[in-house]
């Protein structure tokens, strides 16, 4: 067999590797001038010796012609939607009669695996497909990490439940539907992605390549820069996204991954609470209390119902919320959870609403500190849209990173940033996506009526239909939530030249931009003229006072 021998400089030692003739050096990352960078998948993992030679040493890769980039978001007749959560099992619901379609997995608030939300944000006659008469110019993606284990972050704390510590003690006896508790063990880790949580960003990456890959042809000179945070699950998320988007091992040499420090006191637009002392202050606690008060109400009858099956321990509302939360965490980690079967449809709606309350008051429209935290990313978006480098650094932006074109390029046709749930909620608040807040503050004593649910949880004084709920965390920032800004050029009446527009898709649902100055005019496809959007976003930036909101008196 005809082979060529190349001297390869790997990180640790030079290797003489037989390269099959069909594989040209370019495909191996040939950079010219006698320097070869092999995207060597054997470099850092597994045993690599004569028993386990790497694929390049073994050779025989077969034909390797790759295809052209896809642009399904523009060329397919309909958008691919995400409605699947393989391989985790949708729980069954107890004591439910009315609605066989009810899927508890969609009622886990920020712990919901992401799915396409359809017209949840109020624009029923459009889709993620590039609108007719428009061409795609640019795309900006801001996405959340995939499904994770529990975090001891405020707001997601299970330490208030005494139940885990009594399970297994001699005096504790559970029976009936709770019998499994007698031998239950906590199998969950902390903070990092679950196996399913790796699948979500990987799939998001594959999907993003299929939908938007064609934009890669428009990169000039430098490789794309994608950004994430230093935290482990953020690193895992971004590398899984990259593996899906670029392929393995191509992702090793196809782009630059920026890891922005996520730690107290550091500036990071993707983790802005780290340099915003008021982020977890009084306003944040309002969300925790609202969710707590609501839980007391919606679980009032659940606690005694489940207590019947427990001897030797007195259940509290916090224990039962912990059980519901554990259903979600076990499902996304272990594929299935016995806890899920314990609850009714109404109880799941109640659980979801507790998450909505904690986000509304903790990280979104109900929190006066939320916009300040989201505004740094909005400034970056404006910089990328206008190609004007930021010069003032008085928000969560990091001057060192954003003052140069290596770590903060402004000429990319595609941007990918990874972040957290709270930050997506901050950003939609900073962007004035006020249709999501259309019906005002969320009450903590009943669920505002919506299209799907009847008024189920009311105190007598609120036993009337009030309004439609427009703020639902599962639609806004589930695991792997993704906010996409599409910049498109569209034919407009009265002009011969196409004009640039922008629109936003949140989890595939088009968001009306009518809350932002200069974008108020209703548009069927959620489009706003790009220059109007920039004008509105700049006004929004000037009306948010980061220093006061984050560092002033809370
Ligand atoms: C969460 O739990 C830890 C102990 O496990 C505790 O130190 C921390 O204060 C708790 N946070 C909140 C907001 O309750
Ligand atoms: C900005 O980022 C650089 C590079 O990661 C880091 O060294 C520096 O500490 C950061 N500054 C702040 C204020 O976060
Ligand atoms: C209910 O709200 C009040 C303040 O609004 C708070 O002090 C109290 O702790 C809340 N109850 C629960 C169970 O969270
Ligand atoms: C970090 O943010 C603070 C608050 O906005 C700002 O004063 C400081 O200059 C920033 N530092 C860097 C390196 O960007
Ligand atoms: C953002 O929304 C708020 C609340 O509706 C409004 O007062 C403000 O003027 C809006 N700002 C911009 C720039 O649209």
Coordinates of C-alpha atoms and ligand atoms in Angstrom, one line a residue:
X1 CA 0.0 0.0 0.0
X2 CA 1.2 3.4 -0.9
X3 CA 1.8 5.6 2.1
X4 CA 3.6 8.8 2.8
X5 CA 5.7 9.4 5.9
X6 CA 5.4 12.6 7.7
X7 CA 7.2 14.0 10.7
X8 CA 4.6 15.0 13.1
X9 CA 5.1 17.3 16.1
X10 CA 2.7 16.3 18.8
X11 CA 2.6 18.1 22.1
X12 CA 4.9 15.7 23.9
X13 CA 7.0 13.9 21.3
X14 CA 7.6 13.7 17.5
X15 CA 5.9 10.8 15.9
X16 CA 6.6 9.1 12.7
X17 CA 3.2 8.3 11.3
X18 CA 2.2 6.5 8.2
X19 CA -0.4 8.5 6.4
X20 CA -2.4 6.7 3.8
X21 CA -2.1 8.3 0.4
X22 CA -5.8 9.2 0.2
X23 CA -5.6 11.5 3.2
X24 CA -4.1 14.8 2.3
X25 CA -2.2 16.8 5.0
X26 CA -4.8 19.5 5.0
X27 CA -7.3 17.1 6.5
X28 CA -4.8 16.5 9.2
X29 CA -4.4 20.2 10.0
X30 CA -1.3 20.9 7.9
X31 CA -0.4 24.5 8.6
X32 CA 2.5 25.0 6.2
X33 CA 6.2 25.8 6.9
X34 CA 6.9 22.2 7.9
X35 CA 4.7 22.5 10.9
X36 CA 2.1 19.8 11.3
X37 CA -0.5 19.8 13.8
X38 CA -2.3 16.6 13.9
X39 CA -5.7 16.6 15.6
X40 CA -4.4 13.6 17.5
X41 CA -7.3 11.8 19.3
X42 CA -4.7 9.6 21.0
X43 CA -2.8 12.5 22.5
X44 CA -4.4 12.8 25.8
X45 CA -6.6 9.8 26.6
X46 CA -6.4 6.0 26.8
X47 CA -3.5 3.7 26.4
X48 CA -1.4 4.6 23.4
X49 CA 1.3 2.0 22.6
X50 CA 1.9 -0.9 20.4
X51 CA -1.2 -2.7 21.8
X52 CA -3.4 0.3 21.2
X53 CA -2.0 2.3 18.3
X54 CA -3.9 5.4 17.3
X55 CA -6.1 5.6 14.2
X56 CA -3.4 7.4 12.2
X57 CA -0.9 4.7 13.0
X58 CA -3.4 1.9 12.1
X59 CA -4.2 3.7 8.9
X60 CA -6.8 2.3 6.4
X61 CA -9.4 5.1 7.1
X62 CA -11.2 4.4 3.8
X63 CA -12.5 7.3 1.7
X64 CA -12.8 10.5 3.6
X65 CA -14.5 13.0 1.2
X66 CA -16.6 15.4 3.3
X67 CA -19.8 17.2 2.0
X68 CA -20.7 20.8 1.7
X69 CA -22.1 22.9 4.5
X70 CA -25.8 22.6 5.2
X71 CA -28.2 25.6 5.7
X72 CA -31.4 23.8 6.7
X73 CA -32.7 26.9 8.4
X74 CA -32.9 28.5 5.0
X75 CA -33.4 25.6 2.6
X76 CA -35.6 23.0 4.3
X77 CA -39.3 23.3 3.8
X78 CA -39.9 23.2 7.6
X79 CA -37.8 23.6 10.7
X80 CA -36.5 20.6 12.6
X81 CA -38.0 20.7 16.0
X82 CA -36.8 19.1 19.2
X83 CA -39.6 17.1 20.8
X84 CA -37.6 14.1 21.9
X85 CA -35.8 13.3 25.1
X86 CA -34.3 9.9 24.4
X87 CA -33.1 8.0 26.5
X88 CA -34.9 9.4 29.5
X89 CA -38.3 8.1 30.4
X90 CA -41.3 10.4 30.6
X91 CA -42.9 9.7 34.0
X92 CA -46.4 8.5 34.3
X93 CA -48.9 10.5 36.3
X94 CA -51.0 9.2 39.2
X95 CA -54.5 10.1 40.1
X96 CA -55.0 11.8 36.8
X97 CA -58.0 11.4 34.6
X98 CA -58.7 14.2 32.3
X99 CA -55.7 14.6 30.0
X100 CA -53.8 11.6 28.7
X101 CA -51.3 13.8 26.9
X102 CA -50.0 15.4 30.1
X103 CA -46.3 14.9 30.3
X104 CA -44.9 15.8 33.8
X105 CA -41.4 16.3 32.2
X106 CA -42.6 19.5 30.7
X107 CA -43.5 20.9 34.1
X108 CA -40.1 20.9 35.8
X109 CA -39.4 24.6 35.3
X110 CA -35.6 25.2 34.9
X111 CA -35.1 21.4 35.3
X112 CA -37.1 20.6 32.1
X113 CA -35.1 19.1 29.3
X114 CA -35.4 21.6 26.4
X115 CA -37.9 21.2 23.7
X116 CA -39.2 23.4 20.9
X117 CA -41.9 25.7 22.3
X118 CA -43.9 26.4 19.1
X119 CA -45.8 29.6 19.4
X120 CA -45.5 29.9 23.1
X121 CA -44.4 33.6 22.9
X122 CA -47.5 34.6 20.9
X123 CA -46.5 34.5 17.2
X124 CA -48.5 31.6 15.7
X125 CA -47.9 32.3 12.0
X126 CA -44.2 31.9 11.7
X127 CA -41.5 29.3 12.3
X128 CA -37.7 29.2 12.9
X129 CA -37.2 29.0 9.1
X130 CA -35.7 32.1 7.6
X131 CA -38.8 34.0 6.5
X132 CA -39.8 34.1 2.9
X133 CA -38.0 36.9 0.9
X134 CA -35.1 37.0 3.4
X135 CA -31.6 35.6 3.3
X136 CA -29.5 34.6 6.4
X137 CA -26.5 36.9 7.1
X138 CA -25.5 36.1 10.6
X139 CA -26.5 34.1 13.7
X140 CA -25.9 34.6 17.4
X141 CA -26.4 31.7 19.8
X142 CA -26.6 32.0 23.6
X143 CA -27.3 28.6 25.1
X144 CA -27.6 27.1 28.6
X145 CA -25.6 24.1 29.8
X146 CA -27.2 20.6 29.5
X147 CA -28.9 18.7 32.3
X148 CA -26.9 18.6 35.5
X149 CA -26.9 17.1 38.9
X150 CA -28.1 19.2 41.8
X151 CA -26.4 22.4 42.6
X152 CA -26.0 23.9 46.1
X153 CA -26.7 27.3 44.3
X154 CA -29.2 29.5 46.1
X155 CA -32.7 28.7 44.9
X156 CA -31.9 25.1 44.1
X157 CA -31.1 23.9 47.7
X158 CA -32.4 20.7 49.0
X159 CA -30.7 21.1 52.4
X160 CA -34.1 22.2 53.8
X161 CA -35.5 18.7 53.5
X162 CA -34.8 16.4 56.5
X163 CA -36.1 13.4 54.6
X164 CA -32.8 12.2 52.9
X165 CA -31.1 11.9 56.3
X166 CA -33.8 9.7 57.9
X167 CA -34.2 7.3 55.1
X168 CA -32.6 4.0 56.1
X169 CA -32.8 4.8 59.9
X170 CA -34.4 1.9 61.9
X171 CA -37.5 3.9 63.0
X172 CA -38.3 5.0 59.4
X173 CA -40.9 2.9 57.6
X174 CA -42.4 3.6 54.3
X175 CA -45.2 1.7 52.6
X176 CA -47.5 1.6 49.6
X177 CA -46.4 3.9 46.8
X178 CA -43.5 5.1 49.0
X179 CA -42.2 1.6 49.8
X180 CA -39.2 2.2 47.6
X181 CA -38.0 4.8 50.0
X182 CA -36.9 2.1 52.5
X183 CA -34.1 1.1 50.2
X184 CA -33.7 4.4 48.3
X185 CA -30.1 5.7 48.0
X186 CA -29.0 9.1 46.7
X187 CA -27.1 8.2 43.5
X188 CA -26.8 11.8 42.3
X189 CA -23.6 13.8 41.9
X190 CA -23.3 17.6 42.1
X191 CA -23.0 20.4 39.7
X192 CA -21.6 18.6 36.6
X193 CA -23.5 17.3 33.5
X194 CA -25.3 14.0 33.7
X195 CA -24.9 11.6 30.7
X196 CA -28.2 12.9 29.2
X197 CA -26.9 16.4 29.9
X198 CA -24.0 15.7 27.5
X199 CA -26.4 14.6 24.8
X200 CA -28.3 17.8 24.9
X201 CA -25.5 20.2 23.9
X202 CA -24.0 17.6 21.6
X203 CA -27.4 17.5 19.7
X204 CA -27.7 21.3 19.9
X205 CA -24.3 21.4 18.2
X206 CA -25.2 18.9 15.5
X207 CA -28.5 20.8 14.9
X208 CA -26.8 24.1 14.8
X209 CA -24.3 22.8 12.2
X210 CA -27.1 21.4 10.0
X211 CA -29.1 24.6 10.3
X212 CA -26.5 27.2 10.1
X213 CA -23.2 25.5 8.9
X214 CA -23.2 27.4 5.6
X215 CA -22.2 30.5 7.5
X216 CA -18.8 28.9 8.1
X217 CA -18.0 29.5 4.5
X218 CA -18.1 33.2 5.2
X219 CA -15.4 33.2 7.9
X220 CA -12.3 35.1 6.8
X221 CA -8.7 34.7 8.0
X222 CA -9.3 33.5 11.6
X223 CA -10.9 30.5 13.1
X224 CA -14.3 31.0 14.9
X225 CA -14.2 31.9 18.6
X226 CA -16.9 30.3 20.8
X227 CA -17.1 31.4 24.4
X228 CA -18.0 29.7 27.7
X229 CA -17.3 29.9 31.4
X230 CA -14.6 28.1 33.4
X231 CA -17.0 26.1 35.5
X232 CA -16.8 22.4 34.9
X233 CA -20.3 21.9 33.5
X234 CA -19.8 24.9 31.2
X235 CA -16.6 23.4 29.9
X236 CA -18.3 20.0 29.4
X237 CA -21.3 21.7 27.7
X238 CA -19.2 23.6 25.3
X239 CA -16.9 20.8 24.4
X240 CA -19.9 18.5 23.8
X241 CA -21.5 21.2 21.7
X242 CA -18.2 21.5 19.7
X243 CA -17.9 17.8 19.3
X244 CA -21.5 17.8 17.8
X245 CA -20.9 20.9 15.8
X246 CA -17.5 20.2 14.3
X247 CA -17.1 16.5 14.8
X248 CA -14.5 14.5 16.6
X249 CA -11.5 15.0 16.3
X250 CA -12.1 18.1 14.0
X251 CA -13.2 20.2 16.9
X252 CA -9.7 20.1 18.3
X253 CA -8.4 22.3 15.5
X254 CA -11.5 24.0 14.0
X255 CA -12.1 26.8 16.4
X256 CA -10.9 28.6 19.5
X257 CA -12.7 28.0 22.7
X258 CA -12.6 30.9 25.2
X259 CA -13.1 29.9 28.9
X260 CA -14.0 33.0 30.8
X261 CA -13.3 32.9 34.6
X262 CA -16.5 32.2 36.6
X263 CA -15.6 33.1 40.2
X264 CA -16.6 35.8 42.7
X265 CA -15.3 39.2 41.8
X266 CA -14.5 38.4 38.1
X267 CA -16.3 40.2 35.2
X268 CA -18.1 37.7 33.0
X269 CA -21.1 38.5 30.9
X270 CA -22.0 34.8 30.9
X271 CA -21.9 34.7 34.7
X272 CA -22.6 38.3 35.6
X273 CA -23.8 37.6 39.2
X274 CA -20.2 36.9 40.1
X275 CA -19.5 40.7 40.1
X276 CA -22.9 41.9 41.2
X277 CA -23.2 41.8 45.0
X278 CA -26.9 42.6 44.9
X279 CA -27.6 39.6 42.6
X280 CA -28.4 37.3 45.5
X281 CA -29.7 39.9 47.8
X282 CA -33.2 41.0 48.9
X283 CA -34.8 40.8 45.5
X284 CA -33.5 37.3 44.9
X285 CA -34.9 36.2 48.2
X286 CA -38.3 37.6 47.2
X287 CA -38.4 34.8 44.6
X288 CA -37.4 32.1 47.1
X289 CA -40.1 33.3 49.5
X290 CA -42.8 33.6 46.8
X291 CA -42.0 30.0 45.7
X292 CA -42.0 28.9 49.3
X293 CA -45.4 30.5 50.1
X294 CA -46.9 29.0 46.9
X295 CA -45.5 25.6 47.8
X296 CA -47.3 25.7 51.2
X297 CA -50.5 26.2 49.2
X298 CA -50.3 23.8 46.4
X299 CA -48.9 21.0 48.5
X300 CA -51.3 21.5 51.4
X301 CA -53.2 18.4 50.6
X302 CA -50.3 16.4 49.3
X303 CA -48.3 16.3 52.5
X304 CA -51.1 14.5 54.5
X305 CA -51.8 12.2 51.5
X306 CA -48.2 11.0 51.4
X307 CA -47.8 11.0 55.2
X308 CA -50.2 8.1 55.3
X309 CA -47.5 5.9 53.9
X310 CA -44.7 7.0 56.3
X311 CA -44.2 6.0 59.9
X312 CA -41.5 7.5 62.1
X313 CA -41.1 10.8 60.4
X314 CA -43.3 13.8 60.0
X315 CA -43.3 15.1 56.4
X316 CA -43.1 18.8 55.6
X317 CA -43.9 20.8 52.5
X318 CA -40.1 21.1 51.9
X319 CA -39.8 17.3 51.9
X320 CA -42.5 17.0 49.3
X321 CA -41.0 19.7 47.1
X322 CA -37.7 17.9 47.5
X323 CA -39.4 14.7 46.2
X324 CA -40.7 16.5 43.2
X325 CA -37.3 18.0 42.5
X326 CA -35.7 14.6 43.0
X327 CA -38.0 13.2 40.4
X328 CA -36.6 15.7 37.9
X329 CA -33.0 15.2 38.9
X330 CA -33.1 11.4 39.0
X331 CA -34.8 11.3 35.6
X332 CA -32.2 13.5 33.8
X333 CA -29.4 11.6 35.6
X334 CA -30.6 8.0 35.9
X335 CA -33.2 7.9 33.1
X336 CA -36.1 7.2 35.4
X337 CA -37.3 8.0 38.9
X338 CA -39.8 6.3 41.2
X339 CA -40.6 9.7 42.8
X340 CA -42.3 10.9 39.6
X341 CA -45.2 8.5 39.9
X342 CA -46.2 9.9 43.3
X343 CA -47.7 13.2 41.9
X344 CA -50.8 14.3 40.1
X345 CA -51.1 16.6 37.2
X346 CA -52.2 19.4 39.4
X347 CA -49.2 18.9 41.7
X348 CA -46.9 19.1 38.7
X349 CA -48.5 22.3 37.5
X350 CA -47.9 23.6 41.0
X351 CA -44.3 22.5 41.0
X352 CA -43.7 24.2 37.7
X353 CA -45.3 27.4 39.0
X354 CA -42.9 27.5 42.0
X355 CA -40.0 27.5 39.5
X356 CA -41.8 30.3 37.5
X357 CA -42.1 32.4 40.7
X358 CA -38.5 31.9 41.8
X359 CA -37.3 33.0 38.3
X360 CA -39.7 35.9 37.9
X361 CA -38.6 37.5 41.1
X362 CA -35.1 36.0 41.3
X363 CA -33.7 36.6 37.8
X364 CA -36.2 38.3 35.5
X365 CA -38.9 41.0 35.1
X366 CA -39.8 40.9 38.8
X367 CA -36.3 41.7 39.9
X368 CA -34.9 45.2 39.6
X369 CA -31.3 43.8 39.5
X370 CA -32.0 41.4 36.6
X371 CA -31.6 43.8 33.6
X372 CA -28.3 45.0 35.0
X373 CA -26.9 41.5 35.0
X374 CA -28.1 40.8 31.4
X375 CA -27.0 44.1 30.0
X376 CA -23.3 43.2 29.5
X377 CA -24.3 40.5 27.0
X378 CA -26.6 42.9 25.3
X379 CA -23.6 45.3 24.9
X380 CA -21.6 42.5 23.4
X381 CA -24.4 41.7 21.0
X382 CA -24.6 45.4 19.9
X383 CA -20.8 45.4 19.5
X384 CA -21.0 42.4 17.3
X385 CA -23.9 43.8 15.3
X386 CA -22.3 47.2 14.7
X387 CA -18.7 45.9 14.6
X388 CA -17.9 48.7 17.0
X389 CA -15.5 47.7 19.8
X390 CA -16.7 48.6 23.3
X391 CA -14.7 51.3 25.0
X392 CA -16.6 51.8 28.2
X393 CA -16.4 49.0 30.8
X394 CA -18.8 49.7 33.6
X395 CA -20.9 46.5 33.5
X396 CA -20.0 42.8 33.6
X397 CA -17.8 43.0 30.5
X398 CA -14.2 42.2 30.9
X399 CA -12.0 44.9 29.4
X400 CA -9.0 42.6 29.0
X401 CA -11.0 40.1 26.9
X402 CA -13.2 42.5 25.0
X403 CA -10.6 45.1 24.0
X404 CA -9.0 42.9 21.4
X405 CA -10.0 41.1 18.3
X406 CA -8.4 37.8 19.3
X407 CA -10.7 37.0 22.3
X408 CA -13.6 39.2 21.2
X409 CA -13.7 39.3 17.4
X410 CA -16.4 41.5 15.8
X411 CA -16.4 40.1 12.3
X412 CA -17.9 36.6 12.7
X413 CA -21.0 35.5 10.8
X414 CA -21.7 33.1 13.7
X415 CA -21.3 33.5 17.4
X416 CA -21.8 30.8 20.1
X417 CA -21.8 31.6 23.8
X418 CA -22.7 29.2 26.7
X419 CA -24.2 30.4 29.9
X420 CA -26.6 29.6 32.8
X421 CA -30.4 29.7 33.3
X422 CA -30.3 32.8 35.4
X423 CA -28.4 34.7 32.7
X424 CA -30.8 33.8 29.9
X425 CA -33.6 35.2 32.2
X426 CA -31.4 38.3 32.8
X427 CA -30.8 38.8 29.1
X428 CA -34.5 38.5 28.1
X429 CA -35.2 41.1 30.7
X430 CA -32.3 43.3 29.5
X431 CA -33.6 43.0 25.9
X432 CA -37.1 44.1 27.0
X433 CA -38.8 40.9 25.7
X434 CA -41.8 42.3 27.6
X435 CA -44.4 40.2 25.9
X436 CA -43.2 37.5 28.2
X437 CA -44.1 39.8 31.1
X438 CA -47.3 41.0 29.5
X439 CA -49.6 40.0 32.3
X440 CA -47.6 41.6 35.1
X441 CA -46.2 40.2 38.3
X442 CA -46.9 36.6 39.1
X443 CA -49.1 36.1 42.2
X444 CA -47.9 33.7 44.8
X445 CA -51.3 32.4 45.8
X446 CA -52.7 31.1 42.5
X447 CA -51.6 30.1 39.0
X448 CA -52.7 32.6 36.4
X449 CA -55.0 30.8 34.0
X450 CA -53.4 29.8 30.7
X451 CA -54.5 28.0 27.5
X452 CA -53.8 24.5 28.9
X453 CA -54.9 24.6 32.5
X454 CA -58.0 25.5 34.3
X455 CA -57.8 27.5 37.5
X456 CA -56.9 24.8 39.9
X457 CA -55.2 26.4 42.9
X458 CA -57.1 29.2 44.3
X459 CA -57.8 30.7 47.6
X460 CA -61.5 31.6 47.9
X461 CA -60.7 35.3 47.4
X462 CA -59.0 34.6 44.1
X463 CA -61.5 32.2 42.7
X464 CA -61.9 33.9 39.5
X465 CA -60.2 33.8 36.1
X466 CA -57.6 36.5 36.1
X467 CA -55.2 36.4 33.2
X468 CA -53.1 34.3 30.9
X469 CA -49.7 33.4 32.2
X470 CA -47.0 34.6 29.8
X471 CA -43.9 33.8 31.8
X472 CA -43.0 30.1 32.0
X473 CA -39.5 29.0 32.9
X474 CA -39.8 25.7 31.0
X475 CA -40.3 27.7 27.8
X476 CA -37.6 30.3 28.6
X477 CA -34.6 28.6 30.2
X478 CA -34.9 24.8 30.5
X479 CA -31.7 22.6 30.3
X480 CA -29.8 23.5 27.1
X481 CA -32.1 26.5 26.5
X482 CA -31.1 28.4 23.4
X483 CA -31.6 31.9 22.4
X484 CA -30.9 32.5 18.7
X485 CA -30.7 35.9 17.0
X486 CA -31.0 35.6 13.2
X487 CA -29.7 38.5 11.2
X488 CA -31.4 38.4 7.8
X489 CA -31.7 40.6 4.7
X490 CA -35.2 40.9 3.4
X491 CA -36.9 42.5 0.5
X492 CA -39.1 45.3 1.7
X493 CA -41.8 47.1 -0.3
X494 CA -40.7 50.4 -1.8
X495 CA -37.0 49.5 -1.8
X496 CA -34.9 47.8 -4.4
X497 CA -32.1 46.8 -2.0
X498 CA -32.7 44.2 0.7
X499 CA -32.6 45.6 4.2
X500 CA -31.0 43.9 7.3
X501 CA -33.4 42.8 10.0
X502 CA -33.0 40.9 13.2
X503 CA -35.3 38.5 15.1
X504 CA -35.0 36.2 18.1
X505 CA -35.9 32.6 18.6
X506 CA -36.1 31.3 22.1
X507 CA -36.1 27.5 22.1
X508 CA -37.4 27.7 18.6
X509 CA -40.3 30.0 19.5
X510 CA -40.2 33.4 17.7
X511 CA -40.2 36.2 20.3
X512 CA -42.1 39.4 19.4
X513 CA -39.8 42.4 19.9
X514 CA -42.6 44.8 20.5
X515 CA -41.4 45.8 24.0
X516 CA -38.2 47.4 22.7
X517 CA -38.2 51.0 21.6
X518 CA -38.1 51.3 17.7
X519 CA -39.2 47.7 17.3
X520 CA -42.8 48.2 18.6
X521 CA -44.4 47.7 15.2
X522 CA -46.0 44.3 15.1
X523 CA -44.3 42.0 12.7
X524 CA -45.7 38.6 11.8
X525 CA -42.2 37.0 11.8
X526 CA -40.9 38.9 14.8
X527 CA -38.5 40.9 12.6
X528 CA -37.2 44.3 13.5
X529 CA -35.1 46.5 11.2
X530 CA -31.5 46.0 12.4
X531 CA -30.8 49.6 12.7
X532 CA -33.9 50.1 14.7
X533 CA -33.0 47.2 17.0
X534 CA -29.6 48.7 17.6
X535 CA -31.1 52.1 18.4
X536 CA -33.5 50.5 20.8
X537 CA -30.8 48.3 22.4
X538 CA -28.6 51.3 22.9
X539 CA -31.4 53.1 24.6
X540 CA -32.0 50.1 26.8
X541 CA -28.3 50.0 27.7
X542 CA -28.4 53.7 28.7
X543 CA -31.5 53.2 30.9
X544 CA -29.9 50.4 32.9
X545 CA -27.5 51.5 35.7
X546 CA -25.3 48.6 36.4
X547 CA -23.2 50.2 39.1
X548 CA -26.3 51.4 41.0
X549 CA -28.3 48.2 40.6
X550 CA -25.5 45.8 41.4
X551 CA -23.4 47.8 44.0
X552 CA -25.9 50.4 45.3
X553 CA -28.2 50.1 48.3
X554 CA -30.2 46.9 47.6
Ligands
LIG1 C1 -27.8 25.7 50.9 O1 -27.3 24.6 51.7 C2 -26.0 24.8 52.3 C3 -25.7 23.6 53.1 O2 -25.9 22.5 52.4 C4 -26.0 26.1 53.1 O3 -24.7 26.4 53.6 C5 -26.5 27.3 52.3 O4 -26.6 28.4 53.2 C6 -27.9 27.0 51.7 N1 -28.3 28.1 50.9 C7 -29.5 28.6 50.9 C8 -29.8 29.8 50.1 O5 -30.4 28.2 51.6
LIG2 C1 -10.6 39.5 32.8 O1 -10.1 38.3 32.1 C2 -8.8 38.0 32.2 C3 -8.4 36.8 31.3 O2 -9.1 35.7 31.7 C4 -8.4 37.8 33.7 O3 -7.1 37.5 33.8 C5 -8.9 38.9 34.5 O4 -8.7 38.6 35.9 C6 -10.3 39.3 34.2 N1 -10.7 40.5 34.9 C7 -11.8 40.6 35.7 C8 -12.0 41.9 36.4 O5 -12.6 39.7 35.7
LIG3 C1 -43.6 33.6 52.7 O1 -43.2 34.9 52.5 C2 -42.7 35.6 53.6 C3 -42.3 37.0 53.2 O2 -43.0 37.4 52.0 C4 -41.4 35.0 54.1 O3 -41.0 35.6 55.3 C5 -41.7 33.5 54.4 O4 -40.5 32.9 54.8 C6 -42.3 32.8 53.2 N1 -42.6 31.4 53.5 C7 -42.0 30.4 53.0 C8 -42.4 29.1 53.4 O5 -41.1 30.6 52.1
LIG4 C1 -15.0 44.9 35.8 O1 -16.3 45.4 36.1 C2 -16.3 46.6 36.9 C3 -17.7 47.0 37.2 O2 -18.4 47.3 36.0 C4 -15.5 47.7 36.3 O3 -15.4 48.8 37.1 C5 -14.1 47.2 35.9 O4 -13.4 48.1 35.2 C6 -14.2 45.9 35.1 N1 -12.8 45.3 35.0 C7 -12.4 44.8 33.8 C8 -11.0 44.3 33.7 O5 -13.1 44.8 32.8
LIG5 C1 -38.2 48.7 28.2 O1 -39.4 48.3 28.9 C2 -39.7 49.2 29.9 C3 -40.9 48.6 30.6 O2 -42.0 48.4 29.7 C4 -40.0 50.6 29.4 O3 -40.2 51.5 30.5 C5 -38.7 51.1 28.7 O4 -38.9 52.3 28.1 C6 -38.3 50.1 27.6 N1 -37.0 50.5 27.1 C7 -36.7 50.5 25.8 C8 -35.4 51.0 25.4 O5 -37.5 50.1 25.0

